[in-house]
Amino acid sequence: MPVTDLTSPAAAPMGASRRWLLFALMTVGLWGVWGAFASVSAQRGFPETLVYCVWALTMVVPALIVLKREKWRLDRDPLSILYGLLIGLTGAGGQMVLFYAVTTGPAYLIFPIISLSPLVTILMSLVLLKERTTRLGALGVVLALIALPLFDFSPQGFSFSQGAAWFPLSLIIMLCWGVQAFFMKLANTRMRAESIFFYMMLSGLLLTPAAIAMTDFSKPINWGWDGPGLAAVIQILNAVGALFLVYAFRHGKAIVVAPLTNAGGPLVTAVIALLIVGVMPGELKMVGLALAFIAAALLASAP
């Protein structure tokens, strides 16, 4: 009896309808664990900009593994290369802009704005791909979009006296990541998922010189194993989660996959923080977690 390839769009119809959910949940799990420990490297003296470089290198490992599995077949036609680099550069480029944005404005307002990137994906998918879902699925999308900003929002006073550059930068990041997810779905209709991830990896590596240039080497940097070594262990979770996200978009609707993965990851992160560190979320975050849980359940049941 032949073994079904879970990543192949031509697999048996019975499993095909829910295959997106399997990959989406694996993304949620990996990103949830990654999110719980993502700040550890910086706390131990390894700058975020260099963490980015480590992340770009960890992308190489899963990219080569899945390419080898595909017998090194890489989509090289101009449109595939364009889609692949567009997906990679909007993702990695958004991260580069984020490094600068958090130095110019309040993180408690920047991250809630960025978290609404699935809204961009959903609108583009509704208009351009004509994607639709059930009423329960639509309710899940709405609840997820409400929940996402609550994970990071803190009602603190702020002033524009230091400049408001952070606001348009936040919108640019939101747009970049929303567009990335849309084209991740669009590209999956004409090229291999493995090729998409390869170009994502390549784009990440291309921007490492920019991350290095943004690093302040005048400050002490932890070059020990709990610096870049620990960062690599943590960032491989991010990298593999990104690979599973590509597969989730391959088999599922963008209007469902985007909000589920974006809301599910922080939910897992919060649970881990509560169990391991004993950190009790604030009231707004508790509301966000409750809404995210309900949204995830509704989205998981959506076709």
Short mmCIF file of N, CA and C in Angstrom, two decimals, residues 65 105 107 109 121 125 156 166 168 186 193 199 237 239 244 247 254 265 268 270 281:
data_model
loop_
_atom_site.label_atom_id
_atom_site.label_comp_id
_atom_site.label_asym_id
_atom_site.label_seq_id
_atom_site.Cartn_x
_atom_site.Cartn_y
_atom_site.Cartn_z
N ILE A 65 16.58 20.31 3.69
CA ILE A 65 15.94 19.02 3.95
C ILE A 65 14.76 18.79 3.01
N GLY A 105 9.37 54.41 18.82
CA GLY A 105 8.03 54.52 19.37
C GLY A 105 7.73 53.47 20.41
N ALA A 107 6.48 50.20 22.05
CA ALA A 107 6.23 48.82 21.61
C ALA A 107 4.81 48.38 21.92
N LEU A 109 2.16 49.91 21.54
CA LEU A 109 1.25 50.34 20.47
C LEU A 109 1.67 49.79 19.12
N THR A 121 -4.29 40.31 4.74
CA THR A 121 -4.37 39.02 4.02
C THR A 121 -5.81 38.66 3.70
N SER A 125 -7.49 38.32 0.04
CA SER A 125 -7.99 37.00 -0.35
C SER A 125 -9.47 37.04 -0.72
N GLN A 156 -1.24 52.78 28.33
CA GLN A 156 -0.32 53.70 28.97
C GLN A 156 -0.37 55.04 28.24
N TRP A 166 7.05 56.07 14.23
CA TRP A 166 6.72 54.68 14.54
C TRP A 166 5.37 54.26 13.95
N PRO A 168 3.63 55.23 10.93
CA PRO A 168 3.69 54.74 9.54
C PRO A 168 4.59 53.52 9.39
N LEU A 186 -1.07 32.55 -2.83
CA LEU A 186 -1.14 32.67 -4.29
C LEU A 186 -0.03 31.85 -4.95
N ALA A 193 5.78 24.17 -2.66
CA ALA A 193 5.93 24.79 -1.36
C ALA A 193 7.40 24.83 -0.96
N TYR A 199 13.18 30.26 -1.34
CA TYR A 199 13.34 31.68 -1.64
C TYR A 199 13.15 32.54 -0.38
N LEU A 237 12.89 26.72 15.94
CA LEU A 237 11.44 26.54 16.11
C LEU A 237 10.69 27.50 15.20
N ALA A 239 11.86 28.82 12.41
CA ALA A 239 12.12 28.45 11.02
C ALA A 239 11.23 27.28 10.58
N PHE A 244 6.06 24.96 8.01
CA PHE A 244 4.72 24.38 8.15
C PHE A 244 3.64 25.38 7.75
N TYR A 247 3.07 25.15 4.08
CA TYR A 247 2.23 23.99 3.77
C TYR A 247 0.77 24.23 4.17
N ALA A 254 -6.50 31.19 2.89
CA ALA A 254 -5.73 32.23 3.56
C ALA A 254 -6.56 32.97 4.60
N GLY A 265 -0.59 31.16 18.09
CA GLY A 265 0.77 31.21 18.63
C GLY A 265 0.85 31.93 19.96
N VAL A 268 -0.62 29.87 22.86
CA VAL A 268 0.29 28.83 23.38
C VAL A 268 1.40 29.47 24.21
N ALA A 270 1.29 32.22 25.96
CA ALA A 270 0.76 32.65 27.24
C ALA A 270 0.57 31.47 28.19
N PRO A 281 -1.42 36.63 33.10
CA PRO A 281 -1.67 37.73 32.16
C PRO A 281 -2.58 38.80 32.77
#
